[in-house]
Amino acid sequence: MDTRPIGVFDSGLGGLTAVRQLRRVLPGEDIVYFGDTGRVPYGSRGRETIIQYARQDIGFLLSKNVKFIVAACGTVSSTYPPAEAAHLPVPFTGVVGAAARCAAAATRTGRIGIIGTQATIRSGSYQALLRQLVPDAQLFAKACPLFVPLVENGYVNDGNPVTKLVIADYLTELRDTGIDTLILGCTHYPLLERLIGEFMGPEVALIDPGKATANALDDALDALELKNDRTAGGSVQFYVSDSTEGFAELETLFLGRYGGGPVEQIAIEQYGWPPAGQNRQGNANG
Ligand code: DGL
């Protein structure tokens, strides 16, 4: 039994789609969420910058005494080195593994589409894992960089003409390949699930990385005996790196009926991992 909170982070607010799923699956757990709203998007940045940002995000969550860290960001999950994650002082997961396993279970034909940020698609993270899970898979990947600003600006309502146009532009080729499963490989995209689903058609299964990861985390916390003993009443403490103004409105959009908890702005640049004087394997330098 462990009453410490779960730490969740994303480049912005997309990770709140994972928080929503975590609250559904683990309603008794407390969550500390960090959204790097001052530096979003991560997906169009270079690898070293993304890793540097991830280290700061992780350093901040560790300063909040979390028991588990979830990178609710396809971009960080695809870029942050697993060898480094393995040496963190608490367990760490991204969203790629659980989403890929869900897609492998869902596909009937082995024709799987992956959409995500430029960094996620470029990394080949989903493709590598899916090739192991479904050896004869035919994979079709596409970066959809405009989806994140559309979501962060609230262009997610049914029938939104701008979003429909962008979806058609990005996804027509993918639809024509005849895929039967599509991984929404960025945590912002589940907010477009209905619009994307309408475009792709009912025969295409859409995989929500936040949902897949929340279910996997439930199992992981059990296995590690890290759950707290409550079945309801978990809270969420939000932190962002830009102004908190307007956060409540977007929070409702991402979290649905859950009103959310207090939100605070922090200076993320002052955090980092590992702390000064230690190398990346957690040992003292020298
Ligand atoms: N939510 C992030 C992801 O899952 C995307 C946003 C960004 O580009 O920073 O990749």
mmCIF file of C-alpha atoms and ligand atoms in Angstrom:
data_model
loop_
_atom_site.group_PDB
_atom_site.id
_atom_site.type_symbol
_atom_site.label_atom_id
_atom_site.label_comp_id
_atom_site.label_asym_id
_atom_site.label_seq_id
_atom_site.Cartn_x
_atom_site.Cartn_y
_atom_site.Cartn_z
ATOM 1 C CA MET A 1 0.000 0.000 0.000
ATOM 2 C CA ASP A 2 1.369 3.390 -0.970
ATOM 3 C CA THR A 3 -0.513 6.667 -0.535
ATOM 4 C CA ARG A 4 1.869 8.822 -2.575
ATOM 5 C CA PRO A 5 0.425 10.371 -5.768
ATOM 6 C CA ILE A 6 0.994 9.188 -9.331
ATOM 7 C CA GLY A 7 2.952 11.733 -11.414
ATOM 8 C CA VAL A 8 1.705 12.386 -14.940
ATOM 9 C CA PHE A 9 3.153 14.821 -17.478
ATOM 10 C CA ASP A 10 2.715 15.970 -21.048
ATOM 11 C CA SER A 11 4.010 18.793 -23.211
ATOM 12 C CA GLY A 12 0.685 20.525 -22.681
ATOM 13 C CA LEU A 13 -2.844 19.506 -21.930
ATOM 14 C CA GLY A 14 -3.071 16.367 -24.090
ATOM 15 C CA GLY A 15 -1.991 14.219 -21.164
ATOM 16 C CA LEU A 16 -5.253 15.168 -19.456
ATOM 17 C CA THR A 17 -6.936 12.621 -21.736
ATOM 18 C CA ALA A 18 -4.816 10.049 -19.889
ATOM 19 C CA VAL A 19 -5.705 11.614 -16.516
ATOM 20 C CA ARG A 20 -9.371 11.210 -17.406
ATOM 21 C CA GLN A 21 -8.813 7.518 -18.026
ATOM 22 C CA LEU A 22 -6.710 7.131 -14.883
ATOM 23 C CA ARG A 23 -9.509 8.636 -12.805
ATOM 24 C CA ARG A 24 -11.936 6.162 -14.353
ATOM 25 C CA VAL A 25 -9.737 3.132 -13.662
ATOM 26 C CA LEU A 26 -8.101 4.287 -10.396
ATOM 27 C CA PRO A 27 -10.585 6.701 -8.773
ATOM 28 C CA GLY A 28 -8.934 6.472 -5.347
ATOM 29 C CA GLU A 29 -5.463 7.518 -6.472
ATOM 30 C CA ASP A 30 -4.111 11.056 -6.103
ATOM 31 C CA ILE A 31 -2.465 12.493 -9.204
ATOM 32 C CA VAL A 32 0.053 15.278 -9.721
ATOM 33 C CA TYR A 33 -0.142 16.536 -13.307
ATOM 34 C CA PHE A 34 2.382 18.735 -15.047
ATOM 35 C CA GLY A 35 1.570 20.266 -18.447
ATOM 36 C CA ASP A 36 4.454 22.125 -20.068
ATOM 37 C CA THR A 37 2.107 24.713 -21.567
ATOM 38 C CA GLY A 38 4.905 27.267 -21.913
ATOM 39 C CA ARG A 39 6.894 25.005 -24.275
ATOM 40 C CA VAL A 40 4.219 23.008 -26.129
ATOM 41 C CA PRO A 41 4.533 21.566 -28.761
ATOM 42 C CA TYR A 42 7.375 19.100 -28.201
ATOM 43 C CA GLY A 43 6.572 17.089 -31.319
ATOM 44 C CA SER A 44 8.249 19.416 -33.817
ATOM 45 C CA ARG A 45 11.461 19.750 -31.790
ATOM 46 C CA GLY A 46 14.741 17.869 -32.032
ATOM 47 C CA ARG A 47 15.543 14.755 -30.005
ATOM 48 C CA GLU A 48 18.010 16.400 -27.579
ATOM 49 C CA THR A 49 15.582 19.201 -26.741
ATOM 50 C CA ILE A 50 12.767 16.733 -26.052
ATOM 51 C CA ILE A 51 15.035 14.648 -23.787
ATOM 52 C CA GLN A 52 16.171 17.772 -21.936
ATOM 53 C CA TYR A 53 12.555 18.863 -21.392
ATOM 54 C CA ALA A 54 11.581 15.359 -20.250
ATOM 55 C CA ARG A 55 14.377 15.373 -17.648
ATOM 56 C CA GLN A 56 13.068 18.639 -16.220
ATOM 57 C CA ASP A 57 9.463 17.381 -16.205
ATOM 58 C CA ILE A 58 10.563 14.191 -14.430
ATOM 59 C CA GLY A 59 12.677 16.192 -11.953
ATOM 60 C CA PHE A 60 9.655 18.310 -11.073
ATOM 61 C CA LEU A 61 7.388 15.295 -10.493
ATOM 62 C CA LEU A 62 10.048 13.604 -8.359
ATOM 63 C CA SER A 63 10.170 16.770 -6.218
ATOM 64 C CA LYS A 64 6.466 16.088 -5.518
ATOM 65 C CA ASN A 65 7.272 12.659 -4.053
ATOM 66 C CA VAL A 66 5.356 10.648 -6.660
ATOM 67 C CA LYS A 67 5.374 6.836 -6.573
ATOM 68 C CA PHE A 68 5.155 6.267 -10.342
ATOM 69 C CA ILE A 69 5.740 8.498 -13.369
ATOM 70 C CA VAL A 70 3.589 8.355 -16.497
ATOM 71 C CA ALA A 71 4.819 10.220 -19.580
ATOM 72 C CA ALA A 72 1.347 10.823 -21.012
ATOM 73 C CA CYS A 73 2.935 12.116 -24.172
ATOM 74 C CA GLY A 74 3.590 10.046 -27.282
ATOM 75 C CA THR A 75 6.504 12.298 -28.174
ATOM 76 C CA VAL A 76 8.372 11.853 -24.879
ATOM 77 C CA SER A 77 7.454 8.147 -24.744
ATOM 78 C CA SER A 78 9.071 7.736 -28.172
ATOM 79 C CA THR A 79 12.179 9.783 -27.404
ATOM 80 C CA TYR A 80 13.210 9.504 -23.742
ATOM 81 C CA PRO A 81 15.843 6.732 -23.563
ATOM 82 C CA PRO A 82 14.514 3.540 -21.908
ATOM 83 C CA ALA A 83 17.936 2.918 -20.336
ATOM 84 C CA GLU A 84 17.668 6.247 -18.531
ATOM 85 C CA ALA A 85 14.058 5.577 -17.495
ATOM 86 C CA ALA A 86 15.145 2.265 -15.979
ATOM 87 C CA HIS A 87 17.417 4.134 -13.541
ATOM 88 C CA LEU A 88 14.850 6.570 -12.210
ATOM 89 C CA PRO A 89 14.130 6.203 -8.481
ATOM 90 C CA VAL A 90 10.467 5.313 -9.175
ATOM 91 C CA PRO A 91 8.878 3.176 -11.935
ATOM 92 C CA PHE A 92 8.243 4.960 -15.229
ATOM 93 C CA THR A 93 6.007 4.258 -18.195
ATOM 94 C CA GLY A 94 5.233 5.976 -21.455
ATOM 95 C CA VAL A 95 2.151 5.336 -23.575
ATOM 96 C CA VAL A 96 3.650 3.526 -26.571
ATOM 97 C CA GLY A 97 3.872 -0.001 -25.141
ATOM 98 C CA ALA A 98 0.301 -0.243 -23.886
ATOM 99 C CA ALA A 99 -1.158 1.360 -27.035
ATOM 100 C CA ALA A 100 0.833 -0.942 -29.331
ATOM 101 C CA ARG A 101 -0.311 -4.019 -27.381
ATOM 102 C CA CYS A 102 -3.927 -2.841 -27.648
ATOM 103 C CA ALA A 103 -3.561 -2.349 -31.403
ATOM 104 C CA ALA A 104 -1.996 -5.786 -31.805
ATOM 105 C CA ALA A 105 -4.967 -7.314 -29.964
ATOM 106 C CA ALA A 106 -7.507 -5.316 -31.994
ATOM 107 C CA THR A 107 -6.277 -5.904 -35.553
ATOM 108 C CA ARG A 108 -7.759 -8.741 -37.602
ATOM 109 C CA THR A 109 -5.895 -8.060 -40.843
ATOM 110 C CA GLY A 110 -2.522 -6.830 -39.511
ATOM 111 C CA ARG A 111 -2.987 -3.561 -41.406
ATOM 112 C CA ILE A 112 -2.362 -0.928 -38.747
ATOM 113 C CA GLY A 113 -2.148 2.858 -39.066
ATOM 114 C CA ILE A 114 -0.192 5.089 -36.686
ATOM 115 C CA ILE A 115 -0.662 8.836 -36.407
ATOM 116 C CA GLY A 116 1.342 11.092 -34.114
ATOM 117 C CA THR A 117 3.626 14.077 -33.911
ATOM 118 C CA GLN A 118 6.612 14.408 -36.240
ATOM 119 C CA ALA A 119 8.988 13.267 -33.464
ATOM 120 C CA THR A 120 6.885 10.199 -32.660
ATOM 121 C CA ILE A 121 6.571 9.068 -36.264
ATOM 122 C CA ARG A 122 10.243 9.833 -36.999
ATOM 123 C CA SER A 123 11.367 7.787 -33.970
ATOM 124 C CA GLY A 124 9.753 4.613 -35.342
ATOM 125 C CA SER A 125 8.852 3.603 -31.765
ATOM 126 C CA TYR A 126 5.397 2.267 -32.576
ATOM 127 C CA GLN A 127 6.584 0.588 -35.747
ATOM 128 C CA ALA A 128 9.409 -1.274 -33.943
ATOM 129 C CA LEU A 129 7.140 -2.592 -31.226
ATOM 130 C CA LEU A 130 4.315 -3.554 -33.581
ATOM 131 C CA ARG A 131 6.717 -5.534 -35.764
ATOM 132 C CA GLN A 132 7.583 -7.628 -32.711
ATOM 133 C CA LEU A 133 3.960 -8.051 -31.639
ATOM 134 C CA VAL A 134 2.498 -8.702 -35.109
ATOM 135 C CA PRO A 135 5.338 -10.079 -37.241
ATOM 136 C CA ASP A 136 3.394 -9.941 -40.527
ATOM 137 C CA ALA A 137 1.943 -6.471 -39.821
ATOM 138 C CA GLN A 138 1.615 -3.916 -42.586
ATOM 139 C CA LEU A 139 2.178 -0.517 -41.027
ATOM 140 C CA PHE A 140 1.189 2.905 -42.336
ATOM 141 C CA ALA A 141 2.436 5.940 -40.393
ATOM 142 C CA LYS A 142 1.604 9.601 -40.788
ATOM 143 C CA ALA A 143 2.621 12.705 -38.816
ATOM 144 C CA CYS A 144 -0.311 15.076 -38.187
ATOM 145 C CA PRO A 145 1.294 18.182 -36.625
ATOM 146 C CA LEU A 146 -1.747 20.458 -36.999
ATOM 147 C CA PHE A 147 -3.923 18.281 -34.768
ATOM 148 C CA VAL A 148 -2.209 19.510 -31.559
ATOM 149 C CA PRO A 149 -2.840 23.258 -32.081
ATOM 150 C CA LEU A 150 -6.404 22.481 -33.188
ATOM 151 C CA VAL A 151 -7.026 20.604 -29.946
ATOM 152 C CA GLU A 152 -5.222 23.136 -27.701
ATOM 153 C CA ASN A 153 -7.451 25.826 -29.247
ATOM 154 C CA GLY A 154 -10.644 23.865 -28.655
ATOM 155 C CA TYR A 155 -11.431 23.003 -32.305
ATOM 156 C CA VAL A 156 -12.863 19.650 -31.292
ATOM 157 C CA ASN A 157 -16.633 20.126 -31.563
ATOM 158 C CA ASP A 158 -18.676 17.790 -33.751
ATOM 159 C CA GLY A 159 -18.730 18.882 -37.368
ATOM 160 C CA ASN A 160 -16.064 21.583 -36.937
ATOM 161 C CA PRO A 161 -15.378 22.476 -40.600
ATOM 162 C CA VAL A 162 -11.729 23.454 -40.106
ATOM 163 C CA THR A 163 -10.856 20.283 -38.222
ATOM 164 C CA LYS A 164 -12.784 18.140 -40.703
ATOM 165 C CA LEU A 165 -10.763 19.644 -43.541
ATOM 166 C CA VAL A 166 -7.447 18.971 -41.798
ATOM 167 C CA ILE A 167 -8.518 15.409 -40.944
ATOM 168 C CA ALA A 168 -9.423 14.741 -44.577
ATOM 169 C CA ASP A 169 -6.125 16.189 -45.757
ATOM 170 C CA TYR A 170 -4.022 14.082 -43.370
ATOM 171 C CA LEU A 171 -5.994 10.852 -43.342
ATOM 172 C CA THR A 172 -7.375 10.240 -46.848
ATOM 173 C CA GLU A 173 -4.271 8.308 -47.928
ATOM 174 C CA LEU A 174 -4.312 6.286 -44.716
ATOM 175 C CA ARG A 175 -7.994 5.417 -45.131
ATOM 176 C CA ASP A 176 -7.320 4.268 -48.687
ATOM 177 C CA THR A 177 -4.767 1.714 -47.459
ATOM 178 C CA GLY A 178 -7.608 -0.314 -45.904
ATOM 179 C CA ILE A 179 -6.246 -0.366 -42.340
ATOM 180 C CA ASP A 180 -8.538 -1.914 -39.736
ATOM 181 C CA THR A 181 -6.845 -0.330 -36.687
ATOM 182 C CA LEU A 182 -5.560 3.201 -36.141
ATOM 183 C CA ILE A 183 -3.373 4.204 -33.188
ATOM 184 C CA LEU A 184 -4.056 7.768 -32.046
ATOM 185 C CA GLY A 185 -0.371 8.001 -31.158
ATOM 186 C CA CYS A 186 -0.517 11.401 -29.479
ATOM 187 C CA THR A 187 -2.441 12.010 -26.270
ATOM 188 C CA HIS A 188 -4.115 15.088 -27.750
ATOM 189 C CA TYR A 189 -5.822 13.062 -30.475
ATOM 190 C CA PRO A 190 -8.493 11.246 -28.397
ATOM 191 C CA LEU A 191 -10.294 14.604 -28.260
ATOM 192 C CA LEU A 192 -10.693 14.247 -32.037
ATOM 193 C CA GLU A 193 -11.760 10.605 -31.743
ATOM 194 C CA ARG A 194 -15.323 11.153 -32.877
ATOM 195 C CA LEU A 195 -14.349 13.289 -35.884
ATOM 196 C CA ILE A 196 -11.548 10.898 -36.870
ATOM 197 C CA GLY A 197 -13.881 7.918 -36.365
ATOM 198 C CA GLU A 198 -16.510 9.447 -38.632
ATOM 199 C CA PHE A 199 -13.903 9.971 -41.322
ATOM 200 C CA MET A 200 -12.247 6.554 -41.063
ATOM 201 C CA GLY A 201 -15.533 4.631 -40.794
ATOM 202 C CA PRO A 202 -16.891 2.194 -38.196
ATOM 203 C CA GLU A 203 -14.770 -0.750 -39.361
ATOM 204 C CA VAL A 204 -11.558 0.956 -38.185
ATOM 205 C CA ALA A 205 -10.760 0.461 -34.470
ATOM 206 C CA LEU A 206 -9.271 3.583 -32.871
ATOM 207 C CA ILE A 207 -6.702 3.059 -30.107
ATOM 208 C CA ASP A 208 -6.565 5.675 -27.336
ATOM 209 C CA PRO A 209 -3.071 5.626 -25.749
ATOM 210 C CA GLY A 210 -4.311 7.123 -22.468
ATOM 211 C CA LYS A 211 -6.968 4.463 -22.063
ATOM 212 C CA ALA A 212 -4.543 1.650 -22.872
ATOM 213 C CA THR A 213 -1.959 3.071 -20.449
ATOM 214 C CA ALA A 214 -4.456 3.584 -17.606
ATOM 215 C CA ASN A 215 -5.473 -0.074 -17.817
ATOM 216 C CA ALA A 216 -1.827 -1.176 -17.908
ATOM 217 C CA LEU A 217 -0.994 1.063 -14.937
ATOM 218 C CA ASP A 218 -3.784 -0.502 -12.913
ATOM 219 C CA ASP A 219 -2.084 -3.890 -13.382
ATOM 220 C CA ALA A 220 1.407 -2.490 -12.752
ATOM 221 C CA LEU A 221 0.406 -0.835 -9.456
ATOM 222 C CA ASP A 222 -1.135 -4.117 -8.327
ATOM 223 C CA ALA A 223 1.965 -6.093 -9.258
ATOM 224 C CA LEU A 224 4.248 -3.633 -7.432
ATOM 225 C CA GLU A 225 1.873 -3.302 -4.455
ATOM 226 C CA LEU A 226 1.829 0.458 -4.966
ATOM 227 C CA LYS A 227 -1.920 1.105 -4.847
ATOM 228 C CA ASN A 228 -3.432 3.129 -2.048
ATOM 229 C CA ASP A 229 -6.389 1.498 -0.327
ATOM 230 C CA ARG A 230 -9.116 3.947 -1.411
ATOM 231 C CA THR A 231 -11.668 3.168 -4.097
ATOM 232 C CA ALA A 232 -12.831 6.796 -4.517
ATOM 233 C CA GLY A 233 -11.931 10.350 -3.584
ATOM 234 C CA GLY A 234 -8.623 10.711 -5.430
ATOM 235 C CA SER A 235 -7.596 14.300 -6.208
ATOM 236 C CA VAL A 236 -5.613 15.947 -9.000
ATOM 237 C CA GLN A 237 -3.152 18.760 -8.412
ATOM 238 C CA PHE A 238 -2.316 20.576 -11.654
ATOM 239 C CA TYR A 239 0.872 22.420 -12.512
ATOM 240 C CA VAL A 240 1.620 24.291 -15.737
ATOM 241 C CA SER A 241 4.613 26.261 -16.986
ATOM 242 C CA ASP A 242 2.610 29.100 -18.573
ATOM 243 C CA SER A 243 -0.144 31.314 -17.207
ATOM 244 C CA THR A 244 -2.981 29.494 -15.448
ATOM 245 C CA GLU A 245 -5.500 31.816 -17.089
ATOM 246 C CA GLY A 246 -8.002 29.916 -19.238
ATOM 247 C CA PHE A 247 -6.802 26.597 -17.818
ATOM 248 C CA ALA A 248 -10.142 25.753 -16.183
ATOM 249 C CA GLU A 249 -11.978 25.984 -19.506
ATOM 250 C CA LEU A 250 -9.567 23.641 -21.269
ATOM 251 C CA GLU A 251 -9.381 21.379 -18.243
ATOM 252 C CA THR A 252 -13.142 20.815 -18.510
ATOM 253 C CA LEU A 253 -12.784 20.091 -22.205
ATOM 254 C CA PHE A 254 -10.125 17.468 -21.531
ATOM 255 C CA LEU A 255 -11.453 16.025 -18.283
ATOM 256 C CA GLY A 256 -15.189 16.091 -18.882
ATOM 257 C CA ARG A 257 -17.363 16.464 -15.832
ATOM 258 C CA TYR A 258 -14.522 16.268 -13.323
ATOM 259 C CA GLY A 259 -14.087 19.891 -12.271
ATOM 260 C CA GLY A 260 -10.423 19.480 -11.519
ATOM 261 C CA GLY A 261 -8.294 20.658 -8.633
ATOM 262 C CA PRO A 262 -6.140 23.704 -8.023
ATOM 263 C CA VAL A 263 -3.700 24.804 -10.727
ATOM 264 C CA GLU A 264 -0.360 26.466 -10.123
ATOM 265 C CA GLN A 265 2.288 27.918 -12.433
ATOM 266 C CA ILE A 266 5.868 26.748 -11.885
ATOM 267 C CA ALA A 267 9.290 27.597 -13.355
ATOM 268 C CA ILE A 268 10.125 24.251 -14.953
ATOM 269 C CA GLU A 269 13.670 25.239 -16.016
ATOM 270 C CA GLN A 270 14.849 25.060 -12.405
ATOM 271 C CA TYR A 271 14.146 21.322 -12.207
ATOM 272 C CA GLY A 272 16.120 18.472 -13.705
ATOM 273 C CA TRP A 273 17.063 14.864 -13.422
ATOM 274 C CA PRO A 274 19.422 13.591 -12.232
ATOM 275 C CA PRO A 275 20.072 16.171 -9.480
ATOM 276 C CA ALA A 276 23.393 18.019 -9.684
ATOM 277 C CA GLY A 277 26.283 15.795 -8.664
ATOM 278 C CA GLN A 278 24.803 12.537 -9.942
ATOM 279 C CA ASN A 279 25.166 10.876 -13.304
ATOM 280 C CA ARG A 280 22.253 9.467 -15.315
ATOM 281 C CA GLN A 281 22.541 6.032 -13.719
ATOM 282 C CA GLY A 282 21.804 7.532 -10.320
ATOM 283 C CA ASN A 283 25.349 7.068 -8.945
ATOM 284 C CA ALA A 284 27.490 9.835 -7.546
ATOM 285 C CA ASN A 285 29.845 11.284 -10.148
ATOM 286 C CA GLY A 286 33.536 10.570 -9.950
HETATM 287 N N1 DGL B 1 0.614 15.193 -26.381
HETATM 288 C C1 DGL B 1 1.859 15.131 -27.120
HETATM 289 C C2 DGL B 1 2.079 13.692 -27.617
HETATM 290 O O1 DGL B 1 1.444 12.785 -27.180
HETATM 291 C C3 DGL B 1 1.856 15.980 -28.353
HETATM 292 C C4 DGL B 1 1.973 17.431 -28.236
HETATM 293 C C5 DGL B 1 3.282 18.009 -28.677
HETATM 294 O O2 DGL B 1 3.659 18.007 -29.854
HETATM 295 O O3 DGL B 1 3.913 18.517 -27.787
HETATM 296 O O4 DGL B 1 2.903 13.468 -28.432
#
